[in-house]
Short mmCIF file of C-alpha atoms in Angstrom, two decimals:
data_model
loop_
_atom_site.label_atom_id
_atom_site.label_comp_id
_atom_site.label_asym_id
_atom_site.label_seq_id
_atom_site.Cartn_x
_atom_site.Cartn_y
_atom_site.Cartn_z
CA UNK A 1 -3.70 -14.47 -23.16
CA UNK A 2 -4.91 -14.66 -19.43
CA UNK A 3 -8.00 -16.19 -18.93
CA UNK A 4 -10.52 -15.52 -15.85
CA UNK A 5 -10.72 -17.92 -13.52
CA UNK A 6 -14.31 -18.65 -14.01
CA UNK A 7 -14.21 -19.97 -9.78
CA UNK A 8 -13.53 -17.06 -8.65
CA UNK A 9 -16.18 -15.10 -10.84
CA UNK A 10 -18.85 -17.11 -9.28
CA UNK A 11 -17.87 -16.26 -6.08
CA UNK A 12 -17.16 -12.91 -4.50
CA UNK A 13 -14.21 -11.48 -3.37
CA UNK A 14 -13.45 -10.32 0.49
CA UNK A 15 -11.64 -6.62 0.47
CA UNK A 16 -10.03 -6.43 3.53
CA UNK A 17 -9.36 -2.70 4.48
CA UNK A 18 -11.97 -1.90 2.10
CA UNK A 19 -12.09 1.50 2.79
CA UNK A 20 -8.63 2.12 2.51
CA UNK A 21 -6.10 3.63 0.00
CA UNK A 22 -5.61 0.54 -2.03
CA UNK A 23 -8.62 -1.32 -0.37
CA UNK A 24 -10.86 1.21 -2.09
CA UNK A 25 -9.50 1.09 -5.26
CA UNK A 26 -9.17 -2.55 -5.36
CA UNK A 27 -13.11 -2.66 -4.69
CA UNK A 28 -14.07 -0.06 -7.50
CA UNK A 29 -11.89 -1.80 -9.90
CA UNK A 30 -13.54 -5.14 -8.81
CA UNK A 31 -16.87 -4.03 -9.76
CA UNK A 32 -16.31 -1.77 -12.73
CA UNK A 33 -14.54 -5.49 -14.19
CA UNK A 34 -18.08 -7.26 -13.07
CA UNK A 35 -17.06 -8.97 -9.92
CA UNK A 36 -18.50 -8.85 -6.60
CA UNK A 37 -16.89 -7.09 -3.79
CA UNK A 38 -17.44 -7.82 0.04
CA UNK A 39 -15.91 -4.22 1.04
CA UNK A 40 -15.39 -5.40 5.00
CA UNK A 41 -13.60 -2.91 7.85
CA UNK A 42 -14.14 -1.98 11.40
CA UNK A 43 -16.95 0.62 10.47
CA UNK A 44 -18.31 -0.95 7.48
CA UNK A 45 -21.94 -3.25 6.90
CA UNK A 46 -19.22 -5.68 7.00
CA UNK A 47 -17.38 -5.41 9.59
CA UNK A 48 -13.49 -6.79 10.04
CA UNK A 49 -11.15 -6.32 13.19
CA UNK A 50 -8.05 -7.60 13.43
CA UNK A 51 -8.24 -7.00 17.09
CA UNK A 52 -11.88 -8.75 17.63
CA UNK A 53 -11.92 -12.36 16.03
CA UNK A 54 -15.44 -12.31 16.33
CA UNK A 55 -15.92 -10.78 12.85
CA UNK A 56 -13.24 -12.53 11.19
CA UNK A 57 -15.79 -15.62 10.47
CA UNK A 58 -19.03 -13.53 9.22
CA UNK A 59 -16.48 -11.72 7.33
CA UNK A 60 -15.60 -14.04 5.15
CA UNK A 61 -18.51 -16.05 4.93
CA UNK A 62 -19.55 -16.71 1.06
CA UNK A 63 -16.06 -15.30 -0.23
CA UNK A 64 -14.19 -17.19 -2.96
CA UNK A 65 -11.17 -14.90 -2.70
CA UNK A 66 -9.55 -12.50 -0.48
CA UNK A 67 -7.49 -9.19 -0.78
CA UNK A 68 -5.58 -9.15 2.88
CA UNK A 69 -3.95 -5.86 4.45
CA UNK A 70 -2.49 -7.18 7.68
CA UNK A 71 -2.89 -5.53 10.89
CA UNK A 72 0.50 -3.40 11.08
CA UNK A 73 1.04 -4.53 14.35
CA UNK A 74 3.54 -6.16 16.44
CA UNK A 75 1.75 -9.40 16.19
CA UNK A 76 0.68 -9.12 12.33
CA UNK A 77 2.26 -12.76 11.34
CA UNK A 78 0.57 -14.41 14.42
CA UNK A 79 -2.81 -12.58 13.40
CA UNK A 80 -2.80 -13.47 9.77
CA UNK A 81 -2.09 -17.21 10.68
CA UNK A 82 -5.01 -17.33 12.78
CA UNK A 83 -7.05 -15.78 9.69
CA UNK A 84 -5.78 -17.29 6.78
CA UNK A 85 -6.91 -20.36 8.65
CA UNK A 86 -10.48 -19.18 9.46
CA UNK A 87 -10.78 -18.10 5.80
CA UNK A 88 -9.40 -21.75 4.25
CA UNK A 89 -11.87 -23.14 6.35
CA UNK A 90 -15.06 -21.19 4.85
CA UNK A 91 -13.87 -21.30 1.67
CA UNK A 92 -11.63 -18.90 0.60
CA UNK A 93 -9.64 -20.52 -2.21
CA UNK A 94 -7.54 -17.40 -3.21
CA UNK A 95 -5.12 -14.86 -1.21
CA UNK A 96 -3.70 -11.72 -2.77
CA UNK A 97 -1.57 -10.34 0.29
CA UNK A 98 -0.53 -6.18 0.32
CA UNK A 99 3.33 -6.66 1.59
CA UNK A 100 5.77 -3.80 0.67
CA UNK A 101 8.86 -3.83 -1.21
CA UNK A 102 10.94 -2.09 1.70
CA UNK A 103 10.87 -5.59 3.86
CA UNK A 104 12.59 -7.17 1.03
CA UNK A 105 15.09 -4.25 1.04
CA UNK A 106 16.29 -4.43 4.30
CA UNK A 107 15.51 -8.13 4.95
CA UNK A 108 12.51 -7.44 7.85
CA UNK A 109 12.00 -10.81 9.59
CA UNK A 110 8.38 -8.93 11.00
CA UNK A 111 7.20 -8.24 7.28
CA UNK A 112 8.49 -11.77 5.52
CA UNK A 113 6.52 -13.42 8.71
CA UNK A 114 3.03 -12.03 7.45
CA UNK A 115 4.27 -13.48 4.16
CA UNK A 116 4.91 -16.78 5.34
CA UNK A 117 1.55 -16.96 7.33
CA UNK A 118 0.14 -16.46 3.71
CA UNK A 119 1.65 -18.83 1.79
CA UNK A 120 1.13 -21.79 4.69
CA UNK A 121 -2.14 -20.56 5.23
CA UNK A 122 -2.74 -24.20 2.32
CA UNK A 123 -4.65 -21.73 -0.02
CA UNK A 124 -3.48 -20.32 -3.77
CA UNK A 125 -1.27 -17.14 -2.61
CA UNK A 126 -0.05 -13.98 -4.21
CA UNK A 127 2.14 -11.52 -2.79
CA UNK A 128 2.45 -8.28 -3.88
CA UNK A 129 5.18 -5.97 -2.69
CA UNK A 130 4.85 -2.05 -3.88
CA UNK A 131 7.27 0.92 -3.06
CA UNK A 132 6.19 3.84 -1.12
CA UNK A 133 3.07 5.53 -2.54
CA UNK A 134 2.23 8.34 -4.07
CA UNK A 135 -1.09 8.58 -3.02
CA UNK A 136 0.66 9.41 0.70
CA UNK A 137 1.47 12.79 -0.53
CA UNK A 138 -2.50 13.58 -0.25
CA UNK A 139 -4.34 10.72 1.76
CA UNK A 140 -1.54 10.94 4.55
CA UNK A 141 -1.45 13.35 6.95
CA UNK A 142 2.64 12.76 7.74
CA UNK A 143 3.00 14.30 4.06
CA UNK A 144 0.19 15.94 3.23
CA UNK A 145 0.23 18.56 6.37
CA UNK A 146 3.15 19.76 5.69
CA UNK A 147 2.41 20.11 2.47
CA UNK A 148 -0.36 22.40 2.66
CA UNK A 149 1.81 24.69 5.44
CA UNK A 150 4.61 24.83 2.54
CA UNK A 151 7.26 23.24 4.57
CA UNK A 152 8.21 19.12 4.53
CA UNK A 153 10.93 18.62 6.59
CA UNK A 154 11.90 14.77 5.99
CA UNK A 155 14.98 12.46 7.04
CA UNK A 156 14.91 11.02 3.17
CA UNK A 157 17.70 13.14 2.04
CA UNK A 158 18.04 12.89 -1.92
CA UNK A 159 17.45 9.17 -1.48
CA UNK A 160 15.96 7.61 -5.28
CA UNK A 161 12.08 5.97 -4.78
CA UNK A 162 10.14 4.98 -7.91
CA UNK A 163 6.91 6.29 -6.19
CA UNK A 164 3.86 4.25 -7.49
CA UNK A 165 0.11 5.19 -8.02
CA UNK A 166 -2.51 3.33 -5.53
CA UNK A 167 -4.27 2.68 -9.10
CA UNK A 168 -1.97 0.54 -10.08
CA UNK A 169 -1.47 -1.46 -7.11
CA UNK A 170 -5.50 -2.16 -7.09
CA UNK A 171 -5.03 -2.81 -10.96
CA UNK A 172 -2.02 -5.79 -10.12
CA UNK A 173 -3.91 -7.00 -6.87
CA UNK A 174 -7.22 -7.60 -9.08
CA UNK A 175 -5.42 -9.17 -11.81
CA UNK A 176 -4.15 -11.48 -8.74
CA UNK A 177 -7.38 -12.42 -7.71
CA UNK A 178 -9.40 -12.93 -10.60
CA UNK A 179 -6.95 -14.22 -13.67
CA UNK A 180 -5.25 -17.80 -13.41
CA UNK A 181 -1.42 -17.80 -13.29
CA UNK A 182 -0.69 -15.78 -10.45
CA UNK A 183 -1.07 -18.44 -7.68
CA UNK A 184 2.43 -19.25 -5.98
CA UNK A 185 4.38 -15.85 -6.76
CA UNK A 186 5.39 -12.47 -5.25
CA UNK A 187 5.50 -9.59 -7.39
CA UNK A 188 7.37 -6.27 -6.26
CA UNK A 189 5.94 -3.13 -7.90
CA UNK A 190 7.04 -0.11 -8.69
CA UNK A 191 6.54 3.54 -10.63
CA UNK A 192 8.42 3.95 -13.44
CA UNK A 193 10.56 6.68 -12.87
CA UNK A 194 12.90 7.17 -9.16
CA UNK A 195 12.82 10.37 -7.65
CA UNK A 196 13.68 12.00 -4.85
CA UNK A 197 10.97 13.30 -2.09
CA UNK A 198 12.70 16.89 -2.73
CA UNK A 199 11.30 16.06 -6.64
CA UNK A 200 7.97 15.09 -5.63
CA UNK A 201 7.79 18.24 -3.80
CA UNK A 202 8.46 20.32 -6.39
CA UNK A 203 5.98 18.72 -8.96
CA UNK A 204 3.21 19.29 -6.02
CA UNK A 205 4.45 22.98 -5.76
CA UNK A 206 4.61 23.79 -10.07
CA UNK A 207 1.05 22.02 -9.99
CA UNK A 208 -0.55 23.99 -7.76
CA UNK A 209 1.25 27.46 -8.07
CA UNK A 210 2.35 27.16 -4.53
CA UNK A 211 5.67 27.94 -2.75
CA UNK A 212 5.92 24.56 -1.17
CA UNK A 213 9.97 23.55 0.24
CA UNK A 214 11.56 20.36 1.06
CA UNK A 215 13.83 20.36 3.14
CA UNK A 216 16.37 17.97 4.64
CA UNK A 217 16.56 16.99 8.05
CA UNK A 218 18.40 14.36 10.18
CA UNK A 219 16.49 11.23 11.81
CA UNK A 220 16.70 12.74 15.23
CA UNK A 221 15.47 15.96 14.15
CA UNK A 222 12.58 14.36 12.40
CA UNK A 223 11.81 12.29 15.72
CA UNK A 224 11.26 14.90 17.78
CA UNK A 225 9.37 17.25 14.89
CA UNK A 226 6.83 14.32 15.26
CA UNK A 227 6.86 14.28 18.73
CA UNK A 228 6.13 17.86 19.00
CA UNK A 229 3.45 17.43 16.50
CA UNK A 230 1.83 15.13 19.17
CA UNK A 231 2.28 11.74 18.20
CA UNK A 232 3.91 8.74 20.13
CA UNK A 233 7.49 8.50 20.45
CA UNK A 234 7.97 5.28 19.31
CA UNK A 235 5.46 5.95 16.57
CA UNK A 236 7.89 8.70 15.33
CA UNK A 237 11.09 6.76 15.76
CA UNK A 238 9.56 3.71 13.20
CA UNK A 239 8.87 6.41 11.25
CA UNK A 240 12.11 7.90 11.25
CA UNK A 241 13.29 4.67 10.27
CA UNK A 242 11.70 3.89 7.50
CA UNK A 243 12.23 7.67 5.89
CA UNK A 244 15.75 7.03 6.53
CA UNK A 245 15.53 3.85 4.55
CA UNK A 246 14.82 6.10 1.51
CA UNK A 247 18.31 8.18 2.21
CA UNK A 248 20.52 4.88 2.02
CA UNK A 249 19.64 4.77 -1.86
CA UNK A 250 18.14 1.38 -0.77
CA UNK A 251 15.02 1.76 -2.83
CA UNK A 252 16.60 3.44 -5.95
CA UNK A 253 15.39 1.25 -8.70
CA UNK A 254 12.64 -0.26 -10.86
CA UNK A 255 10.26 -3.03 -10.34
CA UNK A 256 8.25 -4.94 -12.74
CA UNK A 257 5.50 -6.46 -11.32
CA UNK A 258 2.87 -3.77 -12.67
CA UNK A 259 3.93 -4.79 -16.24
CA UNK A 260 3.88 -8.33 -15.34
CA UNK A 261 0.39 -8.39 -13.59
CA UNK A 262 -1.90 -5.82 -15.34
CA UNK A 263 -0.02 -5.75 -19.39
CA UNK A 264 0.69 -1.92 -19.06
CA UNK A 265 3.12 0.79 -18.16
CA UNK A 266 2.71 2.12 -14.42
CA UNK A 267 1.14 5.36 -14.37
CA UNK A 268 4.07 8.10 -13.18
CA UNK A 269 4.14 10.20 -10.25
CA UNK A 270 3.15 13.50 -12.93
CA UNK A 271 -0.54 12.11 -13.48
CA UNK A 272 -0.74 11.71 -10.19
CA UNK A 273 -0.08 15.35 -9.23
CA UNK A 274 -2.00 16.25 -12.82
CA UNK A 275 -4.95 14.66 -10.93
CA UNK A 276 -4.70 15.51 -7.66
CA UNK A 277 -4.38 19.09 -7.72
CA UNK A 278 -7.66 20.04 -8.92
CA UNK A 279 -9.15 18.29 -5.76
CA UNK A 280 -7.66 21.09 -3.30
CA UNK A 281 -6.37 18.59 -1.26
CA UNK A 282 -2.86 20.67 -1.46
CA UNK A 283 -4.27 24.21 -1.21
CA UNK A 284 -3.17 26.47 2.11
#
């Protein structure tokens, strides 16, 4: 039987990226289990910028615990250091990091770094690394735009992901911060079925009576669709790359770490959809 940790239900708990797609979630699942949240981001009461150390100190001020999303930059590690440290310092006992299963896959020095900042940072230290999410399907414009034209032209070929609900990476990162016997390990997380993107597509397109097609395209071909669509080059070519990931087969197969952290099944990509749908987020 887990038992709360009754430190860290005195205290409340810092939400980095609390506004986010697991940030969010992880602060509404906080509260509806009685803790206290301290939601912080760059527009928020509380307000958190990686870029502006300034708020890093008022931002965790009081906080027992702290749910980190690092700054997905090229300095992220160096960043994080520099924070974790701050945060020991006021009192932060407790760090649940959001890393992602894909750095493990293809052994990313830049990812394991923010890792590594975590676990010297001297404080108790989770790590949680999830596959790609479904949630990007509709809070992403990359996937959800094309979407709604009917058209998702992606470099992932019929590459195997077991997508995984942003529920159930809040549900594992809360159990991390407020139950005893998570300090000192990493947990990857996963969906519990793999599927292609082509599949995912398809579910989207039954679920909302829509004629929506995936279709296949090369890396390059996806690089410059990106470009066209106005965004950065180099933006588009990271992008590429990690699409392309999915092709290799690299991510095609199951994770634990839900099971492990919250006691339960993951929820599958088909509740998801079920879900989504009625929102309109996927209507033309």
């Amino acid at each position: 039987m887990t038992v709360l940790n009754e430190a860290m239900n005195d205290s409340p708990i810092l939400v980095l990226g609390g506004t986010g797609k697991t940030g969010k979630r992880v602060a509404r699942q906080l509260t509806e289990r009685g803790f206290t949240p301290l939601v912080a981001s760059r527009s928020g009461e509380r307000r958190f910028d990686w870029q502006d150390r300034n708020t890093w100190a008022p931002a965790v001020a009081g906080a027992g615990a702290a749910y980190l999303v690092d700054s997905q930059g090229e300095n992220a590690a160096a960043l994080m250091a520099e924070f974790a440290e701050v945060a020991v310092k006021a009192g932060v006992r407790r760090l649940v990091l959001l890393s992602a299963r894909a750095w493990e896959q293809a052994g990313d020095e830049a990812g394991f770094a923010v890792e590594r900042a975590v676990r010297d940072s001297g404080a108790g230290w989770t790590v949680l690394r999830p596959t790609w999410f479904a949630q990007n399907f509709s809070e992403e414009a990359f996937l959800r735009d094309p979407v709604v034209s009917g058209e998702v032209r992606l470099p992932t070929g019929e590459g195997l992901e077991p997508f995984i609900d942003a529920e159930d990476i809040a549900a594992s990162a809360v159990a991390a911060l407020v139950e005893d016997g998570h300090d000192g390990a990493t947990y990857a997380l996963s969906g519990p079925r793999v599927m292609t993107f082509g599949d995912c597509v398809r579910e989207i397109a039954e679920a909302t009576g829509r004629d929506i097609r995936y279709v296949p395209v090369s890396p390059q071909e996806y690089v410059e669709l990106v470009v066209d669509r106005g965004a950065d080059r180099g933006y588009a070519e990271f992008a590429a790359g990690l699409l392309a990931d999915v092709a290799s087969g690299s991510g095609d197969y199951l994770s634990d770490g839900v099971q492990r952290l919250t006691g339960r099944e993951p929820r599958d990509f088909s509740q998801y959809v079920k879900d989504t749908a009625g929102s309109g987020v996927w209507q033309g």
